[in-house]
Coordinates of C-alpha atoms and ligand atoms in Angstrom, one line a residue:
M204 CA -0.8 -4.3 14.0
I205 CA -1.6 -0.7 12.8
K206 CA -3.0 1.8 15.2
V207 CA -4.0 5.3 14.2
E208 CA -5.1 7.8 16.9
S209 CA -6.9 11.1 16.2
L210 CA -5.0 11.7 12.9
T211 CA -5.5 15.0 11.2
K212 CA -3.8 16.5 8.1
K213 CA -4.5 20.0 6.9
F214 CA -3.8 21.2 3.4
I215 CA -4.3 24.7 2.0
R216 CA -6.7 25.4 -0.8
N217 CA -7.6 28.9 -2.0
E218 CA -5.5 30.2 0.8
K219 CA -7.7 28.4 3.4
D220 CA -6.9 25.5 5.6
F221 CA -9.0 22.4 5.2
D222 CA -8.7 19.0 6.9
A223 CA -8.0 16.3 4.2
V224 CA -8.0 13.8 7.1
H225 CA -9.9 14.8 10.2
N226 CA -9.5 13.1 13.6
V227 CA -9.3 9.6 12.2
S228 CA -8.7 6.7 14.6
L229 CA -8.6 3.0 13.6
E230 CA -6.9 -0.2 14.5
V231 CA -6.1 -3.2 12.2
K232 CA -4.7 -6.3 13.8
K233 CA -1.9 -8.5 12.6
G234 CA -3.0 -10.6 9.7
E235 CA -6.3 -8.7 9.2
F236 CA -7.3 -7.6 5.7
A237 CA -9.1 -4.2 6.0
A238 CA -10.6 -1.9 3.4
I239 CA -10.9 1.9 3.5
I240 CA -13.8 2.9 1.3
G241 CA -14.7 6.3 0.2
H242 CA -15.3 8.6 -2.8
S243 CA -12.4 10.3 -4.7
G244 CA -11.1 13.1 -2.5
S245 CA -12.3 11.6 0.8
G246 CA -8.7 11.4 2.1
K247 CA -7.7 7.8 1.6
T248 CA -4.3 8.5 -0.1
T249 CA -3.5 11.2 2.4
L250 CA -4.2 8.7 5.3
F251 CA -2.0 6.1 3.6
N252 CA 0.8 8.6 3.0
M253 CA 0.8 9.4 6.7
I254 CA 0.8 5.7 7.8
A255 CA 3.7 5.1 5.4
G256 CA 5.5 8.1 7.0
L257 CA 5.7 10.0 3.7
I258 CA 3.8 13.0 5.0
T259 CA 3.6 14.2 8.6
P260 CA 0.3 14.6 10.3
D261 CA -0.7 17.9 12.0
F262 CA -2.2 16.0 14.9
G263 CA -2.4 12.4 16.0
K264 CA -0.3 9.3 16.4
I265 CA 0.5 6.2 14.3
Y266 CA 1.8 2.9 15.7
I267 CA 3.0 -0.1 13.8
D268 CA 3.3 -2.8 16.5
D269 CA 5.2 -1.1 19.2
S270 CA 6.9 1.5 17.0
E271 CA 5.5 5.0 16.9
I272 CA 6.0 6.4 13.4
T273 CA 5.0 9.9 14.4
E274 CA 7.9 10.3 16.7
M275 CA 10.6 9.2 14.2
T276 CA 13.0 11.4 12.3
E277 CA 12.7 11.3 8.5
N278 CA 15.7 9.0 8.3
E279 CA 14.3 6.6 10.9
K280 CA 11.0 6.6 9.0
A281 CA 12.8 5.7 5.8
V282 CA 14.6 2.8 7.4
F283 CA 11.5 1.6 9.2
R284 CA 9.5 1.8 6.0
N285 CA 12.1 -0.2 4.1
H286 CA 12.1 -3.0 6.6
N287 CA 8.5 -3.2 7.7
M288 CA 6.2 -1.7 5.0
G289 CA 5.2 -2.4 1.5
Y290 CA 3.2 0.4 -0.3
V291 CA 1.4 -0.2 -3.5
L292 CA 1.0 3.3 -4.8
Q293 CA -2.2 4.5 -6.6
G294 CA -1.7 4.2 -10.4
Q295 CA 1.1 2.7 -12.4
S296 CA 4.3 3.0 -10.5
L297 CA 6.7 0.6 -12.2
L298 CA 9.8 2.2 -13.7
N299 CA 9.6 1.7 -17.5
N300 CA 13.3 1.4 -18.2
F301 CA 13.9 -1.5 -15.8
T302 CA 12.8 -5.1 -16.2
I303 CA 10.1 -6.6 -14.1
L304 CA 12.7 -8.4 -12.0
D305 CA 14.7 -5.2 -11.4
N306 CA 11.5 -3.3 -10.6
I307 CA 10.6 -5.9 -7.9
C308 CA 14.1 -5.9 -6.4
M309 CA 14.3 -2.1 -6.4
P310 CA 13.3 -1.7 -2.7
A311 CA 16.1 -4.2 -1.9
Y312 CA 18.9 -2.6 -3.9
L313 CA 20.1 -0.7 -0.9
S314 CA 20.2 -3.9 1.2
S315 CA 22.9 -6.5 1.1
G316 CA 22.3 -10.0 -0.2
M317 CA 21.0 -9.0 -3.6
S318 CA 21.1 -12.5 -5.1
E319 CA 18.8 -13.7 -2.3
F320 CA 16.3 -11.0 -3.2
R321 CA 16.4 -11.9 -6.9
E322 CA 15.6 -15.5 -5.9
R323 CA 12.8 -14.4 -3.7
A324 CA 11.4 -12.1 -6.5
K325 CA 11.4 -15.0 -8.9
E326 CA 9.7 -17.2 -6.4
L327 CA 7.0 -14.6 -5.8
L328 CA 6.5 -14.2 -9.5
R329 CA 6.2 -18.0 -9.8
E330 CA 3.5 -18.1 -7.1
I331 CA 1.3 -15.7 -9.1
G332 CA 2.1 -17.3 -12.5
L333 CA 4.1 -14.4 -13.9
E334 CA 7.6 -15.9 -13.9
E335 CA 8.0 -15.7 -17.7
F336 CA 7.8 -11.9 -17.4
A337 CA 10.9 -11.5 -15.2
N338 CA 13.1 -10.1 -18.0
E339 CA 10.4 -8.2 -19.8
Y340 CA 9.8 -4.4 -19.5
P341 CA 6.6 -3.0 -18.0
A342 CA 5.4 -1.8 -21.5
N343 CA 4.9 -5.4 -22.5
L344 CA 2.6 -6.3 -19.6
S345 CA -1.2 -5.8 -19.3
G346 CA -2.6 -3.5 -16.6
G347 CA -3.6 -6.4 -14.5
E348 CA -0.1 -8.0 -14.7
I349 CA 1.5 -4.7 -13.8
R350 CA -0.7 -4.3 -10.8
R351 CA 0.2 -7.8 -9.5
V352 CA 3.9 -7.1 -10.1
S353 CA 3.6 -3.9 -8.0
I354 CA 2.1 -6.0 -5.2
V355 CA 5.0 -8.4 -5.5
R356 CA 7.4 -5.5 -5.3
A357 CA 5.7 -4.3 -2.1
M358 CA 6.3 -7.8 -0.6
I359 CA 10.0 -8.2 -1.5
N360 CA 11.2 -7.1 2.0
N361 CA 8.7 -9.4 3.7
P362 CA 6.9 -6.5 5.4
K363 CA 4.7 -6.6 8.5
V364 CA 2.3 -4.2 6.7
I365 CA 1.1 -3.7 3.2
L366 CA -0.8 -0.6 2.1
A367 CA -2.5 -0.9 -1.3
D368 CA -4.0 2.3 -2.6
E369 CA -6.8 1.5 -5.0
P370 CA -5.2 -1.7 -6.2
T371 CA -8.2 -2.6 -8.4
S372 CA -8.8 0.7 -10.1
N373 CA -8.9 0.5 -13.9
L374 CA -8.9 -3.3 -13.8
D375 CA -11.5 -5.6 -15.3
P376 CA -13.5 -7.8 -12.8
E377 CA -11.3 -10.9 -13.5
N378 CA -8.1 -9.1 -12.8
S379 CA -9.6 -7.3 -9.8
H380 CA -10.6 -10.7 -8.3
K381 CA -7.0 -11.9 -8.9
V382 CA -5.6 -8.8 -7.1
M383 CA -8.1 -9.2 -4.2
Q384 CA -7.2 -12.9 -3.9
M385 CA -3.5 -12.2 -3.9
L386 CA -3.9 -9.6 -1.1
R387 CA -6.1 -11.9 0.9
D388 CA -3.5 -14.7 0.7
I389 CA -0.9 -12.2 1.8
S390 CA -3.0 -11.3 4.9
K391 CA -3.6 -15.0 5.7
S392 CA 0.2 -15.5 5.8
G393 CA 0.3 -13.0 8.8
T394 CA 0.9 -9.7 7.0
T395 CA -1.5 -6.9 7.9
V396 CA -3.1 -5.5 4.7
I397 CA -5.1 -2.3 4.2
L398 CA -6.4 -1.4 0.9
S399 CA -8.3 1.6 -0.3
T400 CA -11.1 1.5 -2.9
H401 CA -14.1 3.2 -4.2
E402 CA -15.4 -0.1 -5.7
L403 CA -17.7 -1.9 -3.3
E404 CA -18.1 -5.1 -5.3
Y405 CA -14.9 -6.7 -4.0
L406 CA -15.4 -6.2 -0.3
S407 CA -16.3 -9.8 0.4
Y408 CA -12.6 -10.5 0.5
V409 CA -11.8 -8.3 3.5
N410 CA -12.4 -8.8 7.2
R411 CA -13.0 -5.1 8.1
V412 CA -14.4 -2.1 6.3
F413 CA -13.8 1.5 7.3
K414 CA -15.7 4.2 5.5
M415 CA -14.2 7.6 4.9
D416 CA -16.2 10.7 3.9
C417 CA -14.7 14.2 3.5
G418 CA -11.7 13.2 5.6
T419 CA -13.7 11.7 8.5
L420 CA -14.2 8.0 9.3
K421 CA -17.9 7.2 9.4
Ligands
ADP518 N1 -0.7 18.1 -1.3 C1 -1.9 18.6 -1.3 N2 -2.2 19.9 -1.2 C2 -3.5 20.3 -1.1 N3 -4.6 19.5 -1.2 C3 -4.3 18.2 -1.3 C4 -3.0 17.7 -1.4 N4 -3.1 16.3 -1.4 C5 -4.4 16.0 -1.4 N5 -5.2 17.1 -1.3 C6 -6.7 17.2 -1.2 O1 -7.0 16.5 -0.1 C7 -8.3 15.8 -0.3 C8 -8.1 14.3 -0.1 O2 -7.2 13.8 -1.2 P1 -6.8 12.3 -1.2 O3 -6.2 11.9 0.0 O4 -6.0 12.1 -2.5 O5 -8.2 11.6 -1.4 P2 -8.6 10.1 -2.1 O6 -7.3 9.3 -2.1 O7 -9.6 9.6 -1.1 O8 -9.1 10.4 -3.4 C9 -8.7 16.2 -1.7 O9 -9.6 17.2 -1.7 C10 -7.4 16.6 -2.4 O10 -7.6 17.5 -3.4
MG519 MG1 -6.4 8.4 -3.6

């Protein structure tokens, strides 16, 4: 479960404060698949970065189940994130000098039991039909394949929550459907999934839709 209460984040532009996210409250239950829709600049990434604990809100509270992210230290947030959250960043975020398998296992390199993670990574790749890419480098994969690998990477630690920031951007419809199906399957297995998008044609996959406009939830 993700609960956000009265969240506000201010940034400075032209020496003036403005609210990139303003007084946003929302709740997404365990196993739900929710979408945050909104134009570019409406505050979606800023909201995700706060939920992931990467930036600190100016006001408001964030809970993942019974844990309050907003009262954790930086170190506690990093540990919590590593155990409970998968974040599919906007854009291409695989490391080009590492193989697909090493990219997927990256979040697990700090944990013990590496061989276990490699097996899980291979199993996850198998489930989405990309097992033959395990030892390839990102440059040899298509945009759609890379996107699905980044979702697998977000799942390696078996998180409670997955945040996927514009996971269908720059993909053709066929690959966008594959990504949406994959995220829906993940949510059906009990993981809470929130994605952001400005493309409305794939919303039939999700259970809940929140609309953001200029930092505010409509
Ligand atoms: N670090 C920052 N400093 C100043 N302004 C920022 C910063 N990050 C984002 N913004 C601004 O905040 C607004 C929301 O950005 P963002 O959350 O990236 O929106 P979205 O993901 O919906 O496109 C935009 O106007 C953007 O320019
Ligand atoms: Mg964004």
